[in-house]
Each structure stands twice: as C-alpha cells, then as structure tokens.
Coordinates of C-alpha atoms in Angstrom, one line a residue:
Chain A
X1 CA 155.8 -32.4 91.3
X2 CA 154.2 -29.3 91.2
X3 CA 157.2 -26.5 91.3
X4 CA 158.9 -29.1 88.9
X5 CA 162.2 -28.2 86.7
X6 CA 160.2 -26.1 84.3
X7 CA 160.1 -23.5 87.0
X8 CA 163.5 -22.9 87.0
X9 CA 163.9 -19.7 85.4
X10 CA 160.8 -18.5 87.6
X11 CA 162.7 -19.0 91.0
X12 CA 166.0 -17.2 89.1
X13 CA 164.2 -14.4 88.0
X14 CA 161.9 -14.2 91.6
X15 CA 164.6 -14.3 93.6
X16 CA 167.1 -12.0 91.3
X17 CA 163.9 -9.5 92.2
X18 CA 164.0 -10.1 95.8
X19 CA 167.6 -9.5 95.5
X20 CA 166.9 -6.1 94.1
X21 CA 165.1 -5.4 96.8
X22 CA 167.6 -6.4 99.7
X23 CA 170.7 -5.0 98.0
X24 CA 169.7 -1.7 98.4
X25 CA 168.5 -2.3 101.9
X26 CA 172.0 -3.8 102.5
X27 CA 173.6 -0.7 100.5
X28 CA 171.4 1.3 103.1
X29 CA 172.5 0.0 106.3
X30 CA 176.2 -0.7 106.0
X31 CA 176.6 2.7 104.3
X32 CA 175.0 4.1 107.5
X33 CA 178.1 3.2 109.1
X34 CA 180.8 4.0 107.0
X35 CA 182.5 7.5 105.9
X36 CA 182.3 8.9 102.3
X37 CA 185.3 7.8 101.1
X38 CA 185.0 4.2 102.4
X39 CA 181.5 4.1 100.5
X40 CA 182.9 5.7 97.5
X41 CA 185.8 3.0 97.5
X42 CA 183.6 0.1 98.8
X43 CA 180.3 0.2 97.9
X44 CA 179.2 -3.9 98.7
X45 CA 181.9 -4.3 101.6
X46 CA 180.3 -4.4 105.2
X47 CA 181.3 -1.8 107.7
X48 CA 184.3 -2.1 108.9
X49 CA 183.3 -0.4 112.9
X50 CA 179.9 -0.3 114.0
X51 CA 180.1 3.2 115.2
X52 CA 177.2 5.4 115.7
X53 CA 178.7 8.3 114.3
X54 CA 176.9 8.9 111.3
X55 CA 173.7 8.7 113.6
X56 CA 174.3 11.0 116.1
X57 CA 175.6 13.6 113.3
X58 CA 172.2 13.3 111.6
X59 CA 170.3 13.7 114.6
X60 CA 172.0 17.0 115.2
X61 CA 172.7 18.2 112.2
X62 CA 168.9 18.1 110.8
X63 CA 167.5 18.0 113.9
X64 CA 166.0 14.5 113.4
X65 CA 165.4 14.2 117.1
X66 CA 162.6 16.9 117.0
X67 CA 161.0 15.8 113.3
X68 CA 160.6 12.4 115.0
X69 CA 158.8 13.8 117.9
X70 CA 156.9 16.0 115.4
X71 CA 156.2 12.9 112.9
X72 CA 154.3 10.7 116.2
X73 CA 152.8 13.7 117.2
X74 CA 150.7 14.0 113.5
X75 CA 150.7 10.6 113.2
X76 CA 149.0 9.6 116.3
X77 CA 146.9 12.7 117.1
X78 CA 145.7 12.4 113.6
X79 CA 145.1 8.6 114.1
X80 CA 142.8 9.0 117.1
X81 CA 140.9 11.8 115.3
X82 CA 140.1 9.2 112.2
X83 CA 138.8 6.9 114.7
X84 CA 137.0 9.4 116.3
X85 CA 134.9 10.3 113.3
X86 CA 134.9 6.8 111.0
X87 CA 133.8 5.3 114.0
X88 CA 130.1 6.6 114.8
X89 CA 130.1 7.2 111.2
X90 CA 130.3 3.4 110.3
X91 CA 128.0 2.8 113.1
X92 CA 125.4 4.5 111.3
X93 CA 125.7 3.8 108.0
X94 CA 125.9 -0.1 108.8
X95 CA 122.4 0.0 110.7
X96 CA 120.8 2.6 108.7
X97 CA 118.3 1.0 106.2
X98 CA 117.2 4.3 104.6
X99 CA 118.1 5.9 101.3
X100 CA 120.0 8.8 103.1
X101 CA 122.6 6.0 103.9
X102 CA 123.0 4.8 100.8
X103 CA 123.6 8.3 99.3
X104 CA 126.4 8.7 102.0
X105 CA 127.8 5.5 101.7
X106 CA 128.3 5.9 98.3
X107 CA 129.8 9.3 98.3
X108 CA 132.7 7.8 100.6
X109 CA 133.2 5.1 98.0
X110 CA 133.3 8.4 95.4
X111 CA 136.6 9.3 97.9
X112 CA 138.7 6.7 96.1
X113 CA 138.8 8.3 93.0
X114 CA 139.3 11.5 94.0
X115 CA 143.6 12.2 94.1
X116 CA 144.7 13.5 97.3
X117 CA 147.7 15.5 95.6
X118 CA 145.8 17.0 92.5
X119 CA 144.5 19.4 95.2
X120 CA 147.7 20.0 96.9
X121 CA 147.7 23.7 96.0
X122 CA 143.6 24.4 96.8
X123 CA 144.1 22.6 100.4
X124 CA 147.6 25.2 101.1
X125 CA 145.0 28.0 100.9
X126 CA 142.7 26.3 102.8
X127 CA 145.3 26.4 105.6
X128 CA 146.4 29.8 105.2
X129 CA 142.6 30.8 105.4
X130 CA 142.1 28.9 108.7
X131 CA 145.3 30.9 109.8
X132 CA 146.9 27.0 110.3
X133 CA 149.6 27.6 108.0
X134 CA 153.1 26.6 109.0
X135 CA 151.2 24.1 111.5
X136 CA 151.2 20.5 112.5
X137 CA 147.5 21.2 113.4
X138 CA 146.3 21.6 110.1
X139 CA 147.7 18.6 109.0
X140 CA 145.8 16.4 112.2
X141 CA 142.6 18.2 111.1
X142 CA 143.7 17.6 107.4
X143 CA 145.1 13.4 107.5
X144 CA 142.2 11.8 108.6
X145 CA 139.6 13.6 106.3
X146 CA 142.0 11.8 103.3
X147 CA 141.7 8.6 105.7
X148 CA 138.1 8.8 105.9
X149 CA 136.4 6.9 102.7
X150 CA 138.9 3.9 102.9
X151 CA 138.4 3.8 106.7
X152 CA 134.6 4.1 106.7
X153 CA 134.2 1.6 103.8
X154 CA 136.4 -1.1 105.8
X155 CA 134.5 -0.5 109.0
X156 CA 130.7 -0.6 107.9
X157 CA 132.0 -3.9 106.4
X158 CA 133.0 -5.4 109.6
X159 CA 130.3 -3.5 111.7
X160 CA 127.9 -5.6 108.9
X161 CA 128.6 -8.7 110.7
X162 CA 127.3 -8.4 113.6
X163 CA 124.0 -9.6 114.0
X164 CA 121.6 -7.4 115.0
X165 CA 120.2 -9.3 117.6
X166 CA 123.2 -8.2 119.4
X167 CA 122.2 -4.4 120.0
X168 CA 118.9 -6.2 120.7
X169 CA 120.0 -7.9 123.7
X170 CA 121.8 -4.6 124.7
X171 CA 118.7 -2.6 124.1
X172 CA 116.4 -4.4 126.6
X173 CA 118.7 -4.0 129.4
X174 CA 118.3 -0.3 128.7
X175 CA 121.3 0.7 126.5
X176 CA 121.6 3.9 124.6
X177 CA 122.9 4.5 121.2
X178 CA 125.9 5.7 122.3
X179 CA 126.6 2.4 124.7
X180 CA 125.6 0.4 122.1
X181 CA 128.7 1.4 120.0
X182 CA 130.4 2.1 123.1
X183 CA 130.0 -1.8 124.0
X184 CA 128.9 -4.0 121.4
X185 CA 130.0 -2.7 117.9
X186 CA 133.3 -1.4 119.1
X187 CA 134.9 -4.5 121.0
X188 CA 133.3 -6.7 117.8
X189 CA 135.1 -4.9 115.0
X190 CA 138.5 -4.9 116.8
X191 CA 140.1 -6.4 113.7
X192 CA 139.1 -3.8 111.5
X193 CA 140.0 -1.1 113.9
X194 CA 143.5 -2.7 113.6
X195 CA 143.6 -2.8 110.0
X196 CA 142.6 0.8 109.5
X197 CA 144.9 1.7 112.3
X198 CA 147.7 -0.1 110.9
X199 CA 146.9 1.2 107.3
X200 CA 146.3 4.8 108.5
X201 CA 149.7 4.8 110.1
X202 CA 151.7 4.1 107.7
X203 CA 150.0 6.8 105.1
X204 CA 150.6 9.4 107.6
X205 CA 154.2 8.3 108.8
X206 CA 154.7 8.6 105.5
X207 CA 153.3 11.5 104.3
X208 CA 155.7 14.3 102.6
X209 CA 154.5 16.5 100.0
X210 CA 151.3 17.5 101.9
X211 CA 153.9 18.2 104.6
X212 CA 156.1 19.8 102.7
X213 CA 154.0 22.4 102.0
X214 CA 151.8 23.0 104.9
X215 CA 154.0 22.3 107.8
X216 CA 156.9 23.6 105.9
X217 CA 160.8 23.9 107.0
X218 CA 160.7 25.3 110.1
X219 CA 162.8 22.8 112.3
X220 CA 160.3 22.8 115.7
X221 CA 157.5 22.0 113.4
X222 CA 158.4 19.4 110.5
X223 CA 158.3 15.7 110.3
X224 CA 160.5 13.5 109.8
X225 CA 159.8 12.9 106.2
X226 CA 160.7 16.6 105.5
X227 CA 164.0 16.6 107.4
X228 CA 165.3 14.1 106.0
X229 CA 165.9 15.3 102.1
X230 CA 167.6 18.1 104.4
X231 CA 169.9 16.2 105.0
X232 CA 171.3 15.9 101.1
X233 CA 172.2 19.3 101.2
X234 CA 173.2 20.9 104.7
X235 CA 176.2 17.9 104.9
X236 CA 177.2 18.9 101.3
X237 CA 176.0 15.1 100.6
X238 CA 178.1 13.1 103.7
X239 CA 176.3 10.5 102.1
X240 CA 177.0 8.4 105.3
X241 CA 174.6 10.5 107.6
X242 CA 172.2 10.7 104.7
X243 CA 171.8 6.9 104.8
X244 CA 171.7 7.0 108.7
X245 CA 169.2 9.6 108.5
X246 CA 167.2 6.9 106.4
X247 CA 167.7 4.3 108.6
X248 CA 166.4 6.2 111.1
X249 CA 163.0 7.3 109.6
X250 CA 162.3 3.2 108.8
X251 CA 163.2 1.8 112.2
X252 CA 159.3 2.7 114.0
X253 CA 157.4 1.0 110.5
X254 CA 160.1 -1.5 110.8
X255 CA 158.8 -2.2 114.3
X256 CA 156.0 -2.3 113.7
X257 CA 155.7 -4.6 110.5
X258 CA 158.4 -7.5 112.0
X259 CA 155.5 -7.8 115.6
X260 CA 152.6 -7.5 113.6
X261 CA 153.6 -8.8 110.4
X262 CA 150.5 -10.7 109.3
X263 CA 148.0 -8.0 110.1
X264 CA 150.2 -5.8 108.4
X265 CA 150.2 -7.0 104.9
X266 CA 146.7 -7.6 105.3
X267 CA 146.1 -4.0 106.4
X268 CA 148.4 -3.0 103.6
X269 CA 146.7 -5.0 101.0
X270 CA 143.1 -3.5 101.8
X271 CA 144.8 -0.4 101.8
X272 CA 145.8 -0.5 98.6
X273 CA 142.5 0.3 97.4
X274 CA 143.3 4.2 98.1
X275 CA 145.6 6.7 96.4
Chain B
X1 CA 137.9 -9.9 104.7
X2 CA 137.0 -8.9 101.3
X3 CA 138.0 -5.6 101.7
X4 CA 139.5 -5.8 98.0
X5 CA 136.1 -6.1 96.6
X6 CA 134.9 -2.6 96.7
X7 CA 136.4 -1.1 93.0
X8 CA 136.8 2.2 92.6
X9 CA 134.7 1.6 89.6
X10 CA 131.7 -0.6 91.0
X11 CA 132.4 1.9 94.1
X12 CA 131.2 4.7 91.7
X13 CA 128.2 3.1 90.8
X14 CA 126.8 2.5 93.7
X15 CA 125.2 5.6 94.2
X16 CA 123.1 5.3 91.4
X17 CA 121.6 2.1 91.9
X18 CA 118.4 1.2 93.2
X19 CA 118.5 1.8 96.9
X20 CA 118.9 -2.2 97.7
X21 CA 116.3 -4.8 98.5
X22 CA 112.6 -3.2 98.7
X23 CA 113.3 -2.9 103.1
X24 CA 109.2 -4.4 103.4
X25 CA 107.4 -2.7 106.0
X26 CA 109.3 -0.1 107.5
X27 CA 110.8 -1.4 110.8
X28 CA 110.8 0.0 113.8
X29 CA 113.0 3.3 113.4
X30 CA 116.5 2.6 115.0
X31 CA 117.2 5.1 117.5
X32 CA 120.4 7.9 116.6
X33 CA 120.8 7.3 112.3
X34 CA 122.5 8.1 109.7
X35 CA 123.0 11.9 111.7
X36 CA 126.4 10.0 113.1
X37 CA 127.7 9.9 109.6
X38 CA 127.7 13.9 109.4
X39 CA 130.4 14.7 111.3
X40 CA 132.9 12.5 109.0
X41 CA 131.0 13.7 106.0
X42 CA 131.7 16.9 106.7
X43 CA 135.2 16.2 107.4
X44 CA 135.7 15.2 104.0
X45 CA 133.6 17.4 102.0
X46 CA 136.0 20.5 103.3
X47 CA 138.9 19.0 103.5
X48 CA 139.3 16.7 100.6
X49 CA 135.7 17.5 98.0
X50 CA 136.1 21.5 98.4
X51 CA 139.7 21.8 97.5
X52 CA 139.1 19.6 94.8
X53 CA 136.6 21.8 93.3
X54 CA 138.9 24.7 94.3
X55 CA 140.8 23.3 90.9
X56 CA 138.6 24.0 88.9
X57 CA 138.2 27.7 90.1
X58 CA 141.5 29.0 90.3
X59 CA 142.4 27.7 86.9
X60 CA 139.7 30.1 85.3
X61 CA 142.0 33.0 87.7
X62 CA 144.6 35.3 86.6
X63 CA 146.8 35.3 89.8
X64 CA 150.4 35.8 89.0
X65 CA 151.6 35.3 92.4
X66 CA 150.6 35.0 96.0
X67 CA 150.0 38.4 97.2
X68 CA 149.3 39.8 94.0
X69 CA 145.6 41.1 92.7
X70 CA 142.9 38.2 91.0
X71 CA 141.4 38.5 88.2
X72 CA 138.9 36.6 85.9
X73 CA 140.7 34.9 83.1
X74 CA 138.2 32.9 81.6
X75 CA 140.2 30.1 79.4
X76 CA 143.4 32.5 78.8
X77 CA 145.4 30.3 81.2
X78 CA 144.9 26.8 79.6
X79 CA 145.8 29.4 75.8
X80 CA 149.1 30.2 78.2
X81 CA 149.7 26.5 78.9
X82 CA 148.9 25.0 74.8
X83 CA 151.4 27.7 73.9
X84 CA 154.2 26.6 76.2
X85 CA 156.7 24.2 75.4
X86 CA 157.2 23.4 78.4
X87 CA 154.0 22.0 79.3
X88 CA 154.8 19.9 76.0
X89 CA 157.7 18.1 77.3
X90 CA 156.0 17.3 80.6
X91 CA 153.3 15.7 78.4
X92 CA 156.0 14.1 76.5
X93 CA 157.8 12.7 79.5
X94 CA 154.2 12.2 81.1
X95 CA 153.1 9.5 78.7
X96 CA 157.1 8.0 78.1
X97 CA 156.4 7.3 81.7
X98 CA 153.6 5.7 81.6
X99 CA 154.4 3.6 78.6
X100 CA 157.1 2.2 79.6
X101 CA 156.2 1.8 83.4
X102 CA 152.8 0.5 83.7
X103 CA 152.8 -2.3 81.0
X104 CA 156.4 -4.0 82.9
X105 CA 154.9 -3.3 86.5
X106 CA 151.3 -4.7 85.5
X107 CA 152.9 -7.8 83.6
X108 CA 156.1 -8.3 86.0
X109 CA 153.6 -7.6 89.2
X110 CA 151.1 -10.7 87.9
X111 CA 153.8 -13.4 87.0
X112 CA 155.4 -12.3 90.2
X113 CA 152.1 -12.5 92.2
X114 CA 151.5 -15.9 90.9
X115 CA 154.4 -17.3 91.7
X116 CA 153.7 -16.7 95.3
X117 CA 150.3 -17.9 94.8
X118 CA 151.5 -21.1 93.9
X119 CA 153.5 -21.2 97.6
X120 CA 156.6 -22.7 95.9
X121 CA 159.7 -23.6 98.7
X122 CA 160.4 -19.7 100.4
X123 CA 157.4 -17.8 98.9
X124 CA 157.3 -16.4 103.0
X125 CA 160.4 -15.0 102.6
X126 CA 159.6 -13.6 99.3
X127 CA 156.1 -12.4 100.4
X128 CA 158.1 -10.5 103.2
X129 CA 160.5 -8.9 101.0
X130 CA 158.2 -8.3 98.6
X131 CA 156.5 -5.4 101.0
X132 CA 159.5 -3.5 101.7
X133 CA 159.0 -0.8 99.3
X134 CA 155.3 -0.4 100.3
X135 CA 156.9 0.2 103.9
X136 CA 159.3 2.7 102.7
X137 CA 158.3 6.4 102.3
X138 CA 158.7 8.2 99.0
X139 CA 161.7 10.7 101.0
X140 CA 163.6 7.4 102.0
X141 CA 163.0 5.3 98.6
X142 CA 164.6 8.9 96.7
X143 CA 167.3 9.2 99.7
X144 CA 168.0 5.6 98.5
X145 CA 168.6 6.0 94.9
X146 CA 170.2 9.4 95.3
X147 CA 173.0 7.6 97.4
X148 CA 172.9 4.8 95.0
X149 CA 172.6 7.0 91.5
X150 CA 175.4 9.5 92.6
X151 CA 178.6 9.1 90.7
X152 CA 180.1 7.6 93.3
X153 CA 177.3 5.7 94.4
X154 CA 176.0 1.9 94.3
X155 CA 175.2 1.6 90.5
X156 CA 178.8 2.6 89.4
X157 CA 180.5 0.9 91.9
X158 CA 178.8 -1.9 90.3
X159 CA 179.2 -1.0 86.7
X160 CA 183.3 -0.6 87.6
X161 CA 183.4 -3.6 89.0
X162 CA 181.9 -6.1 86.7
X163 CA 184.3 -4.2 83.9
X164 CA 181.7 -2.1 82.5
X165 CA 183.3 1.8 83.9
X166 CA 182.8 2.8 80.6
X167 CA 178.9 2.9 80.9
X168 CA 178.9 5.0 84.2
X169 CA 177.1 7.7 84.2
X170 CA 175.8 10.9 86.5
X171 CA 172.4 9.0 86.7
X172 CA 170.4 12.0 87.8
X173 CA 172.4 14.7 86.7
X174 CA 172.2 13.8 82.7
X175 CA 169.4 14.4 80.3
X176 CA 169.0 11.3 78.6
X177 CA 168.9 9.1 81.9
X178 CA 167.0 11.3 84.4
X179 CA 163.6 10.5 83.4
X180 CA 165.0 6.9 82.8
X181 CA 165.8 7.5 86.9
X182 CA 162.2 8.2 88.2
X183 CA 160.9 5.3 85.7
X184 CA 163.1 2.7 87.2
X185 CA 162.2 4.4 90.9
X186 CA 158.7 3.6 90.1
X187 CA 159.1 -0.1 88.7
X188 CA 161.3 -1.4 91.7
X189 CA 159.0 -0.1 94.1
X190 CA 155.9 -1.0 92.2
X191 CA 156.3 -4.5 91.1
X192 CA 156.7 -5.9 94.8
X193 CA 154.1 -4.3 96.3
X194 CA 151.6 -5.0 93.1
X195 CA 152.4 -8.7 93.1
X196 CA 151.3 -8.6 96.6
X197 CA 147.6 -7.6 95.4
X198 CA 147.6 -10.0 92.6
X199 CA 149.0 -12.8 95.3
X200 CA 146.2 -12.1 97.6
X201 CA 143.5 -12.3 94.8
X202 CA 144.8 -15.3 93.4
X203 CA 144.7 -16.9 96.9
X204 CA 140.9 -16.8 96.5
X205 CA 140.4 -18.7 93.0
X206 CA 139.9 -22.0 93.9
X207 CA 142.5 -24.4 93.7
X208 CA 141.0 -26.8 91.4
X209 CA 140.5 -24.9 88.9
X210 CA 144.0 -24.6 88.1
X211 CA 144.6 -28.3 89.1
X212 CA 141.8 -29.1 86.6
X213 CA 143.6 -27.6 83.7
X214 CA 147.1 -29.3 84.9
X215 CA 145.1 -32.7 84.3
X216 CA 144.1 -31.3 80.9
X217 CA 147.9 -30.9 80.3
X218 CA 148.1 -27.4 80.3
X219 CA 151.5 -26.0 81.5
X220 CA 152.0 -23.5 84.4
X221 CA 152.2 -20.8 81.3
X222 CA 149.1 -21.9 80.4
X223 CA 147.1 -21.9 83.8
X224 CA 148.7 -18.8 84.2
X225 CA 147.7 -16.4 81.2
X226 CA 144.6 -18.6 79.9
X227 CA 143.0 -19.7 82.9
X228 CA 144.1 -17.6 86.3
X229 CA 144.0 -14.2 84.0
X230 CA 140.8 -14.0 82.4
X231 CA 139.2 -15.4 86.2
X232 CA 141.0 -11.9 88.1
X233 CA 141.0 -9.9 85.0
X234 CA 138.7 -7.2 86.8
X235 CA 141.3 -7.2 89.5
X236 CA 143.9 -6.5 87.5
X237 CA 141.9 -3.9 85.9
X238 CA 141.6 -2.1 88.8
X239 CA 145.3 -2.6 90.3
X240 CA 146.5 -1.1 86.6
X241 CA 144.2 1.7 87.5
X242 CA 145.3 2.2 91.0
X243 CA 149.1 2.3 89.4
X244 CA 148.0 4.1 86.5
X245 CA 146.8 7.0 89.3
X246 CA 149.7 6.6 91.7
X247 CA 152.3 7.1 89.0
X248 CA 150.3 10.0 87.3
X249 CA 149.8 12.4 90.3
X250 CA 152.3 10.6 92.3
X251 CA 156.0 11.4 90.4
X252 CA 155.4 14.7 91.9
X253 CA 157.4 13.3 94.5
X254 CA 160.1 11.4 93.2
X255 CA 160.7 14.3 90.6
X256 CA 160.9 16.8 93.5
X257 CA 163.3 14.3 95.7
X258 CA 165.6 13.5 92.9
X259 CA 165.9 15.8 90.0
X260 CA 164.1 19.0 90.3
X261 CA 162.1 18.4 86.9
X262 CA 166.0 18.8 85.4
X263 CA 168.5 19.0 83.6
X264 CA 166.4 21.6 81.2
X265 CA 162.5 20.2 81.1
X266 CA 164.4 16.7 80.6
X267 CA 162.4 14.8 83.9
X268 CA 159.6 17.6 84.2
X269 CA 156.1 15.4 84.6
X270 CA 152.7 16.9 84.9
X271 CA 152.1 16.5 88.2
X272 CA 155.7 18.3 88.8
X273 CA 154.7 21.1 86.3
X274 CA 151.6 21.6 88.7
X275 CA 153.9 21.6 91.8
X276 CA 156.5 23.9 90.2
X277 CA 154.6 26.5 88.9
X278 CA 152.3 26.7 92.4
X279 CA 155.4 26.7 94.6
X280 CA 158.5 27.4 92.8
X281 CA 157.4 29.9 90.0
X282 CA 154.5 31.3 91.8
X283 CA 152.4 31.1 88.5
X284 CA 148.9 30.6 90.2
X285 CA 146.6 30.5 87.1
X286 CA 148.9 28.0 85.1
X287 CA 149.6 25.2 87.6
X288 CA 145.6 25.0 88.6
X289 CA 144.9 24.7 85.0
X290 CA 147.9 22.1 84.3
X291 CA 146.3 20.1 87.8
X292 CA 143.0 20.4 85.5
X293 CA 144.4 18.8 82.8
X294 CA 146.3 16.1 85.1
X295 CA 142.6 15.6 86.6
X296 CA 141.2 15.2 83.1
X297 CA 143.8 13.0 82.2
X298 CA 143.4 10.5 85.1
X299 CA 139.6 10.3 84.2
X300 CA 140.3 9.8 81.1
X301 CA 142.9 6.9 81.5
X302 CA 140.6 5.7 84.6
X303 CA 137.7 4.9 82.4
X304 CA 139.8 3.9 79.4
X305 CA 141.7 1.4 81.8
X306 CA 138.2 0.3 82.6
X307 CA 137.1 -0.4 79.2
X308 CA 140.0 -2.5 78.3
X309 CA 139.9 -5.1 81.3
X310 CA 136.2 -5.1 81.3
X311 CA 135.3 -8.6 82.2
X312 CA 134.4 -10.4 79.0
X313 CA 132.8 -13.9 79.3

C-alpha cells in the first residue's frame, strides 16, 4: 500500500494544519451571528440564533453596500481595460518574429521583478499630478498596468499554440488584422483569457494598500477592503459586526471560487509568479 | 499549461539572450506588427516603471512635508536614515521576520505539497482547503487575526479552555508578541498556498521516478528529500524568492492593519517604515531613502536565493 502506516504522522500533521485553516473561518462565521458577550464567553460554540443583525449593522455603519458597488466597479472596469490592452499586445508579440518584439516581451517579463508596493508614494504623486487623486478612476487606470506583465506573458503563450494556417486561411478570405484578432485568436485562447480574468479578479478585488492611499477614506468612493478595517474603530470593536463585515467581503470571491474551483486553482497557481 | 515556467530569473535573462533561431529568409511582412503592443507597453511604463524610478529621485531630495519646498539633498537622507535607531529597529525586525518565517514556510510547504502530490485519501479536500488563504484579502485576514488575538478572542479562549489561562496575553499590544503575531499570520497564510504551488510542480514529475526509488528501497522521506527535492530544486528557489519578496514588501499591510508598528517600534518592519514616513510622518525624502534600501535588500536577497538554489547536477 502506497500510503501505509508510516504515513500516519504525516496524515495527522496535514489534517491538523487543515484544521488551523478552517477554525478561524468557522470562528469568523460563527461570531458574525453573535454578540460581543457571546463571543467572549463561548468563542467556539455555534451561534444560538441566525439573526442577520450584525450584517445589517456592518452594512450601515461602514457603508459596506456602497463599498461593494465601488469595488465591483473598479474590479470590472480594470479587468476590461486589462483585456483591451493585453490582448492586442499578446497578439502582436505572438505573431511577430522581429527583434523589437523580443525586446518588448523581455521588458514585460522583467515586470515580474518590480515589487509594486515599493512605488506606492511615487504612484500617489502621479495620481495627484494627473488630478485623479481620491478617485476610483485612477485605480481603474493603475491596476491594469500592474497586471500587464503576467497577463501579456500568459496570453502570448496561449497564442503561440495557435497554428499559423488559421490566420492564413482567414487572410485568404480577406480578413483584416483586427478581424483575425477578433475572430480567430480571441475565441481560440479563451482558456487563457479566463485564466488572466480570474487571476486578476482576485488581485483587483483584494487590493488594499493602493486603494487606501489613492482612493482614500471617502465612503462614496472607497472599496470594501478599505471600508472593512474601519469597522474596527467605528463600532468600538464590536467583534460580531467586524466579523460579519469580513464575511461579506469574502462572499463574492467565495462564490466565484466554488463555481469555478478547478479553473480558479489553475489561475491562482499561474498567477503566483506575480507580486 | 506551463505558465509556471517563466521564472523571474530566467525572464530577466531573456532580453539579453541572442534573438532566437536565425529566422531564415525574411518572411512576408506581417501586417499590423509590434505596434499593437505599444499601448500596453506605454501603460506599464507610465504606471509601474516610472514610479519605480521616481523612488530613487525622491530619495535624493529634501522634502520635509507634502506642501513644503523641495531641495536637493544628495545623500543626506541616507545619512539621516543610517543614524536613526528606528531604522535599525526595523532592520532587526525585518531580519527576524525573514529568518523565522521563510525557512518554516518553505520547508513545511514543500512537505505538505509533496504529501498532496502523492494523492493520499482526502487530497481533494485538502487541496480545496489549502487555497483558502490565497483567496482571502489582507484586510480580511488581518481582521480575523485581530478578532482571534484580541484579549477576549479565540486564542485566549482556547488557552483558558485547556487550563493554560496564565499564558494568555494581549498578543497584539504586547512588545514581546506583536512581531510574532505578524510572523504567525504570514506563516499561517503562506504555507497552504505555497504548498499548492509545490504540489502543482511535483505533479509534473514523472511517477516512475518515485516508483523506481521505492523499488530500490527508499522510504518516502528519502524519496521526498533525496529524489524529488533535487529535481524541482530551481522551482523551490523561485517560490522562495516569491515568498521573500511578498514578506519583505507585503508586511507593510499586515503591520498597518494589526499593530501600526507598535508598541514602540517592536513590530516596525522596513516596508512599514516606508509607509509610515511617507503617509504618517510626511518625511518624504526619508521614506524613499528607506524605499531604496528596501529595493536593494530585495535585489540582494533575490540574487542570493537564486545562487543557493541553483541547479547543481
């Protein structure tokens, strides 16, 4: 037997770690239905009632509803812009054989080495200089840039697998370059597009520090990740409300993960090369 | 899919390499060539490369506040930083963070990844669970920890429940445990996700390799460290580099959310110092000087990790 008796310690350790991953989540969900007193007295016991009071409290005191809309807006628009920029770029790089294309591809690959965080303050200056400071618009312009290196490299790899004959056949029928991209390449690298969409969805939705500094604390503009920590002080740390708010920010990601589990795992693994 | 192959190191070397195979007789010129890559390239240069370069410029400026006049300072900022005990505290904290977190994370994650890759019973469930930290945003993780480590939270509750009430502490507010809490958060969330990366890579090692070793009488321990580890050695290097960078640069967020660098400077890391000097103390030259230091530390770290994990067979 491959996983015989000698594996027992391994089984125990692994499941213990799995438990360590699950317990905080359980605590999170259980606490979101409890009051402070109940949490302090019985941190492990399941909630006694399934009232959504904490959730509506989190919603109203931190304006989470607005924040979800803002996050959604920023995420979706950034994803769209990422695709609009990355698809033609990858298309061009995958087809051309010239030296210029090699250099450009190299520059994109170097992007893996740039730690985005380090440039927080200069980026903040850039936002101020363009007059887009304290707006969601700057984040929509900025986030795709951070996603560009990996997105382009992944799409190029997909597009290189498309046989040249496909394009030649389309050309025979009089297709323009744009038509080739739109009707030949894009449909054929849908798996690649899905990968970068999922990977970037997660990064964009979960982005914190840049959103905090650039969009700032204005409740009508800020994203969920920025709104969430404010619950800590706003409510004098009502842990029930805090955990309820946290659960709320996890829901969209959780839904996507559960529906697209396999694909999401693949996307995450490929996205790991990124900062 | 082989997206895992472009390692940062190799990627960096790519532009230097001679431009591919000799492309024979020049082929029919393709319409709409490299021009289509220009918008993406411009975007990336403006929003990422530009600010990156600006760090070095600002580090050489005397800029005592957002609306204050700016003058050239040369290396003055670096001298100030060098003489500041707070800087050295944060260096120490960052070193502690790396020395403790990285080895634990990589060794545990590798073993866990190996375990998952052997497809033991229940590996699907494990794999699903290991992804959890990868999905949760930093603020959400921090809030979970904030609630769990609070004086009346999960951890103290558990300690009391097993009769260790005397060990309880205000974990995030105590100088001796604040940094530890940050490290634990990193390790807790890092192991699972890193393990999945290892599992993905180990999954592509041909099964015969392991089977042959077992036939020769090697136990799982031997196979894991003696056979599989050398095979994916350079990949371990890549993952170590990533974790190193994530920890080095990313810790600003955890620190900001959980301890604000305190109490005192007991949990101020280098990357948090960059944030704190820029956005709280408004000492911009100082902040970016530390930014330059951080960048250099990152670079030196990357190169040394790369050296250690170089394929050597």
